[in-house]
Amino acid sequence: MPVHFNSFIDNSKEEMNTNLFSSIITEYTQNADNIFVSDDKKSINMESYIKESNTNEIIGKVVITLKVRENSLELVDTDITLKNDNQTNLTFQKKLDKSSEANEYYDVISEDDSHFQIETVNRYCLQKENIENTNQVVYLSAFPFELNLYDDENEMNKELGFGKAIKVGNTDMYVKGYSTNMMAVGGVLTGHLDEPSSFIIGIVEDYKDVIVNIAKVNISFTIIYIKTAIGIMPVATHRANFDLSKLQKGNILVMFADVKADFKNI
């Protein structure tokens, strides 16, 4: 169940995380804003909006996936995504081995040739069993498990191991450091290729602290909007889990994250 509470809920509140998951199932399987049933009547997606408590603005949604069994409905997946009006066209290159009927993971390539990994949301609305080697329009949001902020490129690259330029072989070319719009498969850098994730660098365009009510539980967290190689992407964070002391517009954000690719916009 890839809800990724660890990104936007204080990790020290374990009981809250456990109770919230149970509350989400109880609340949103009874009261949904949108319900989608696949053509074969075997899969159901239920969407419920997440709203900012003070403004009533929709900032995300809960998506519950059910499978129709012989005599019952079985809960197979629960997702939370952030609202993102920036649509992205991706080529779904390869379905990863960790995929299941609950959740599918893919290697994807963007139009600018960025390679990274995503997990799908609202998968069954496509009405296609196989989407490998197809182009799909999706709406992305990121849920980091490691995140750092830097004032500038020099600070970032020094911290990431580029204290000075590195000469490439017997050429006259030098690698000066990471690009501020780099996107890559996370496992290439962590060494855990069996764990889908993405490594993303972006520039902070904006951010806001929000208070939301999810399944009748009030939650405060911070949404950071970063400019990436594929456009603006919202990032779910909590100040207790990540050091956001440097957070301001223009900073460089570097993260390892689970990236949700929603096939339906809010």
CSV table of C-alpha atoms in Angstrom, one decimal:
chain,number,residue,atom,x,y,z
A,1,MET,CA,0.0,0.0,0.0
A,2,PRO,CA,2.3,2.8,-1.2
A,3,VAL,CA,0.7,5.8,0.6
A,4,HIS,CA,4.1,7.1,1.6
A,5,PHE,CA,3.1,8.7,4.8
A,6,ASN,CA,6.8,9.0,5.7
A,7,SER,CA,7.1,12.0,3.3
A,8,PHE,CA,4.5,14.3,4.8
A,9,ILE,CA,3.5,13.0,8.3
A,10,ASP,CA,5.8,13.4,11.3
A,11,ASN,CA,7.6,10.0,11.4
A,12,SER,CA,7.6,10.1,15.2
A,13,LYS,CA,3.8,9.8,15.3
A,14,GLU,CA,3.6,6.1,14.5
A,15,GLU,CA,0.2,5.6,16.1
A,16,MET,CA,-1.2,8.4,14.0
A,17,ASN,CA,0.1,6.8,10.8
A,18,THR,CA,-1.5,3.5,11.7
A,19,ASN,CA,-4.8,5.0,12.7
A,20,LEU,CA,-4.9,7.3,9.6
A,21,PHE,CA,-4.5,4.4,7.2
A,22,SER,CA,-7.5,2.6,8.9
A,23,SER,CA,-9.5,5.8,8.8
A,24,ILE,CA,-8.8,6.4,5.1
A,25,ILE,CA,-10.2,2.9,4.2
A,26,THR,CA,-13.3,3.4,6.4
A,27,GLU,CA,-14.0,7.0,5.3
A,28,TYR,CA,-13.3,6.9,1.6
A,29,THR,CA,-14.8,3.5,0.6
A,30,GLN,CA,-18.1,4.9,1.9
A,31,ASN,CA,-17.8,8.4,0.6
A,32,ALA,CA,-16.0,9.1,-2.7
A,33,ASP,CA,-16.1,12.1,-5.0
A,34,ASN,CA,-15.6,10.0,-8.1
A,35,ILE,CA,-15.9,6.3,-8.9
A,36,PHE,CA,-14.5,4.6,-12.0
A,37,VAL,CA,-15.4,1.0,-13.0
A,38,SER,CA,-13.3,-0.7,-15.7
A,39,ASP,CA,-15.0,-2.0,-18.9
A,40,ASP,CA,-14.6,-5.6,-17.7
A,41,LYS,CA,-16.2,-4.7,-14.4
A,42,LYS,CA,-13.3,-6.2,-12.5
A,43,SER,CA,-11.5,-3.1,-11.2
A,44,ILE,CA,-12.8,0.0,-9.4
A,45,ASN,CA,-11.0,3.3,-8.6
A,46,MET,CA,-12.5,5.5,-6.0
A,47,GLU,CA,-11.3,9.1,-5.7
A,48,SER,CA,-11.8,11.5,-2.8
A,49,TYR,CA,-10.4,15.0,-2.8
A,50,ILE,CA,-8.0,16.4,-0.1
A,51,LYS,CA,-8.7,20.0,0.6
A,52,GLU,CA,-6.8,22.7,2.4
A,53,SER,CA,-8.7,23.4,5.7
A,54,ASN,CA,-8.5,27.2,5.6
A,55,THR,CA,-9.1,27.9,2.0
A,56,ASN,CA,-11.1,24.8,0.9
A,57,GLU,CA,-8.7,24.5,-2.1
A,58,ILE,CA,-8.3,21.0,-3.5
A,59,ILE,CA,-4.6,20.1,-3.1
A,60,GLY,CA,-4.7,16.4,-3.8
A,61,LYS,CA,-6.7,13.2,-3.6
A,62,VAL,CA,-6.9,9.8,-2.1
A,63,VAL,CA,-7.3,7.0,-4.7
A,64,ILE,CA,-8.5,3.6,-3.5
A,65,THR,CA,-8.4,0.6,-5.8
A,66,LEU,CA,-10.7,-2.4,-5.4
A,67,LYS,CA,-10.8,-5.7,-7.3
A,68,VAL,CA,-14.1,-7.5,-7.9
A,69,ARG,CA,-13.8,-11.1,-6.6
A,70,GLU,CA,-16.4,-13.9,-6.9
A,71,ASN,CA,-18.4,-12.8,-3.9
A,72,SER,CA,-16.8,-9.7,-2.6
A,73,LEU,CA,-14.7,-6.6,-3.3
A,74,GLU,CA,-11.1,-6.7,-2.2
A,75,LEU,CA,-9.0,-3.7,-1.4
A,76,VAL,CA,-5.7,-3.9,-3.3
A,77,ASP,CA,-4.2,-0.4,-3.2
A,78,THR,CA,-4.5,3.1,-1.6
A,79,ASP,CA,-2.7,6.1,-3.0
A,80,ILE,CA,-2.4,9.8,-2.1
A,81,THR,CA,-1.4,12.2,-4.9
A,82,LEU,CA,-0.9,16.0,-5.0
A,83,LYS,CA,-2.7,18.3,-7.5
A,84,ASN,CA,-0.5,19.1,-10.5
A,85,ASP,CA,-1.9,20.9,-13.5
A,86,ASN,CA,1.3,20.4,-15.4
A,87,GLN,CA,0.7,17.4,-17.7
A,88,THR,CA,3.7,15.3,-18.8
A,89,ASN,CA,4.0,13.0,-21.8
A,90,LEU,CA,6.0,9.9,-21.0
A,91,THR,CA,7.0,6.8,-22.8
A,92,PHE,CA,6.4,3.8,-20.6
A,93,GLN,CA,9.4,1.8,-21.6
A,94,LYS,CA,9.4,-1.1,-19.2
A,95,LYS,CA,7.1,-2.6,-16.6
A,96,LEU,CA,9.2,-3.4,-13.5
A,97,ASP,CA,9.2,-6.8,-11.8
A,98,LYS,CA,7.9,-5.3,-8.5
A,99,SER,CA,4.6,-4.6,-10.3
A,100,SER,CA,1.3,-6.3,-9.2
A,101,GLU,CA,-2.4,-5.8,-9.7
A,102,ALA,CA,-2.2,-3.5,-6.7
A,103,ASN,CA,0.4,-1.2,-8.2
A,104,GLU,CA,2.5,-1.0,-11.4
A,105,TYR,CA,6.0,0.5,-11.6
A,106,TYR,CA,7.7,1.5,-14.9
A,107,ASP,CA,10.9,2.8,-16.3
A,108,VAL,CA,9.8,5.9,-18.2
A,109,ILE,CA,11.4,8.4,-20.7
A,110,SER,CA,10.3,12.0,-21.0
A,111,GLU,CA,10.2,14.0,-24.2
A,112,ASP,CA,13.6,15.6,-23.3
A,113,ASP,CA,15.1,12.1,-22.8
A,114,SER,CA,15.1,12.1,-19.0
A,115,HIS,CA,15.0,8.5,-17.7
A,116,PHE,CA,13.4,7.8,-14.3
A,117,GLN,CA,10.8,5.6,-12.6
A,118,ILE,CA,7.2,6.0,-11.6
A,119,GLU,CA,4.4,4.2,-9.9
A,120,THR,CA,0.9,4.4,-11.4
A,121,VAL,CA,-2.3,5.8,-10.0
A,122,ASN,CA,-5.7,5.3,-11.6
A,123,ARG,CA,-4.1,2.7,-13.8
A,124,TYR,CA,-7.4,1.0,-14.8
A,125,CYS,CA,-9.0,4.0,-16.4
A,126,LEU,CA,-6.7,3.4,-19.4
A,127,GLN,CA,-8.6,0.3,-20.3
A,128,LYS,CA,-5.4,-1.3,-21.6
A,129,GLU,CA,-3.8,-4.4,-20.3
A,130,ASN,CA,-0.4,-3.6,-21.7
A,131,ILE,CA,1.0,0.0,-21.8
A,132,GLU,CA,4.7,-0.9,-22.3
A,133,ASN,CA,6.2,1.1,-25.2
A,134,THR,CA,3.2,3.5,-25.3
A,135,ASN,CA,3.1,7.2,-24.8
A,136,GLN,CA,0.8,8.3,-21.9
A,137,VAL,CA,-0.1,11.7,-20.5
A,138,VAL,CA,0.2,11.8,-16.7
A,139,TYR,CA,0.2,14.2,-13.8
A,140,LEU,CA,3.2,13.7,-11.5
A,141,SER,CA,3.8,14.3,-7.8
A,142,ALA,CA,6.8,13.3,-5.6
A,143,PHE,CA,7.0,11.7,-2.2
A,144,PRO,CA,10.7,11.9,-1.1
A,145,PHE,CA,12.4,9.6,1.4
A,146,GLU,CA,15.7,11.6,1.2
A,147,LEU,CA,15.8,15.3,0.5
A,148,ASN,CA,18.4,18.1,0.7
A,149,LEU,CA,18.3,21.8,-0.1
A,150,TYR,CA,21.3,23.9,-1.3
A,151,ASP,CA,21.8,27.6,-1.8
A,152,ASP,CA,23.6,27.3,-5.2
A,153,GLU,CA,25.2,24.8,-7.6
A,154,ASN,CA,28.6,25.1,-6.1
A,155,GLU,CA,27.3,24.0,-2.6
A,156,MET,CA,25.3,21.2,-4.2
A,157,ASN,CA,28.1,19.8,-6.2
A,158,LYS,CA,30.6,20.0,-3.4
A,159,GLU,CA,28.2,18.1,-1.1
A,160,LEU,CA,27.6,15.5,-3.9
A,161,GLY,CA,31.2,14.8,-4.5
A,162,PHE,CA,32.2,17.3,-7.1
A,163,GLY,CA,34.6,19.5,-5.1
A,164,LYS,CA,36.4,20.2,-8.3
A,165,ALA,CA,35.9,19.3,-12.0
A,166,ILE,CA,36.8,15.8,-13.0
A,167,LYS,CA,38.6,15.1,-16.3
A,168,VAL,CA,37.0,12.6,-18.6
A,169,GLY,CA,39.6,9.9,-19.6
A,170,ASN,CA,42.2,11.1,-22.1
A,171,THR,CA,40.0,14.0,-23.4
A,172,ASP,CA,40.1,17.7,-22.8
A,173,MET,CA,36.6,17.6,-21.3
A,174,TYR,CA,35.7,17.9,-17.6
A,175,VAL,CA,32.6,17.0,-15.6
A,176,LYS,CA,31.9,20.0,-13.4
A,177,GLY,CA,29.0,18.5,-11.5
A,178,TYR,CA,25.3,17.6,-11.6
A,179,SER,CA,22.8,19.5,-13.7
A,180,THR,CA,20.1,21.4,-11.8
A,181,ASN,CA,17.4,19.6,-13.9
A,182,MET,CA,18.8,16.1,-13.6
A,183,MET,CA,16.4,13.1,-13.4
A,184,ALA,CA,17.6,9.5,-13.1
A,185,VAL,CA,16.6,6.0,-11.9
A,186,GLY,CA,17.2,6.1,-8.2
A,187,GLY,CA,18.6,2.6,-8.0
A,188,VAL,CA,21.5,3.5,-10.3
A,189,LEU,CA,22.8,5.8,-7.5
A,190,THR,CA,21.7,3.8,-4.4
A,191,GLY,CA,22.7,0.4,-5.8
A,192,HIS,CA,19.2,-0.9,-5.0
A,193,LEU,CA,17.9,-1.5,-8.5
A,194,ASP,CA,15.1,-3.8,-7.2
A,195,GLU,CA,13.5,-0.9,-5.3
A,196,PRO,CA,11.8,1.5,-7.8
A,197,SER,CA,12.6,5.2,-7.1
A,198,SER,CA,13.8,8.3,-8.8
A,199,PHE,CA,16.7,10.8,-8.3
A,200,ILE,CA,15.5,14.3,-9.1
A,201,ILE,CA,17.1,17.7,-8.9
A,202,GLY,CA,15.0,20.9,-9.3
A,203,ILE,CA,14.8,24.6,-8.5
A,204,VAL,CA,12.3,25.7,-5.9
A,205,GLU,CA,9.7,27.8,-7.7
A,206,ASP,CA,7.3,28.1,-4.7
A,207,TYR,CA,6.2,26.4,-1.5
A,208,LYS,CA,3.3,26.5,0.9
A,209,ASP,CA,2.5,25.2,4.4
A,210,VAL,CA,-0.9,23.6,4.3
A,211,ILE,CA,-3.3,22.1,6.8
A,212,VAL,CA,-5.6,19.4,5.4
A,213,ASN,CA,-8.2,17.0,6.8
A,214,ILE,CA,-7.7,13.5,5.6
A,215,ALA,CA,-10.3,11.0,6.9
A,216,LYS,CA,-11.2,13.5,9.7
A,217,VAL,CA,-7.6,13.8,10.8
A,218,ASN,CA,-5.9,17.2,10.6
A,219,ILE,CA,-2.4,17.1,9.1
A,220,SER,CA,0.0,19.9,8.6
A,221,PHE,CA,2.8,19.6,6.0
A,222,THR,CA,4.7,21.6,3.3
A,223,ILE,CA,4.2,21.3,-0.5
A,224,ILE,CA,7.3,22.4,-2.4
A,225,TYR,CA,6.9,23.2,-6.1
A,226,ILE,CA,10.1,22.5,-8.1
A,227,LYS,CA,11.0,23.3,-11.7
A,228,THR,CA,12.4,20.1,-13.2
A,229,ALA,CA,13.4,18.9,-16.7
A,230,ILE,CA,9.8,18.0,-17.3
A,231,GLY,CA,8.2,21.0,-15.8
A,232,ILE,CA,6.7,21.9,-12.4
A,233,MET,CA,6.4,19.0,-9.9
A,234,PRO,CA,4.8,19.2,-6.4
A,235,VAL,CA,6.8,17.6,-3.6
A,236,ALA,CA,5.1,16.4,-0.3
A,237,THR,CA,7.3,17.1,2.7
A,238,HIS,CA,7.1,17.5,6.5
A,239,ARG,CA,9.5,19.8,8.4
A,240,ALA,CA,10.0,17.2,11.1
A,241,ASN,CA,11.3,14.6,8.6
A,242,PHE,CA,13.5,16.8,6.4
A,243,ASP,CA,15.7,19.8,7.1
A,244,LEU,CA,13.8,22.6,5.4
A,245,SER,CA,15.7,25.4,7.1
A,246,LYS,CA,17.1,26.6,3.7
A,247,LEU,CA,13.7,26.5,2.0
A,248,GLN,CA,13.2,29.5,-0.2
A,249,LYS,CA,12.5,30.3,-3.8
A,250,GLY,CA,15.5,29.7,-6.0
A,251,ASN,CA,17.1,27.0,-3.8
A,252,ILE,CA,18.2,23.7,-5.4
A,253,LEU,CA,16.3,20.7,-4.2
A,254,VAL,CA,17.9,17.2,-4.5
A,255,MET,CA,15.9,14.1,-3.6
A,256,PHE,CA,15.4,10.4,-3.9
A,257,ALA,CA,11.6,10.0,-4.2
A,258,ASP,CA,8.7,7.8,-5.1
A,259,VAL,CA,7.0,9.5,-8.1
A,260,LYS,CA,3.3,9.0,-8.6
A,261,ALA,CA,2.0,9.2,-12.1
A,262,ASP,CA,-1.7,9.8,-12.1
A,263,PHE,CA,-3.6,9.1,-15.3
A,264,LYS,CA,-6.5,11.4,-14.3
A,265,ASN,CA,-6.2,15.1,-13.5
A,266,ILE,CA,-8.1,16.6,-10.6
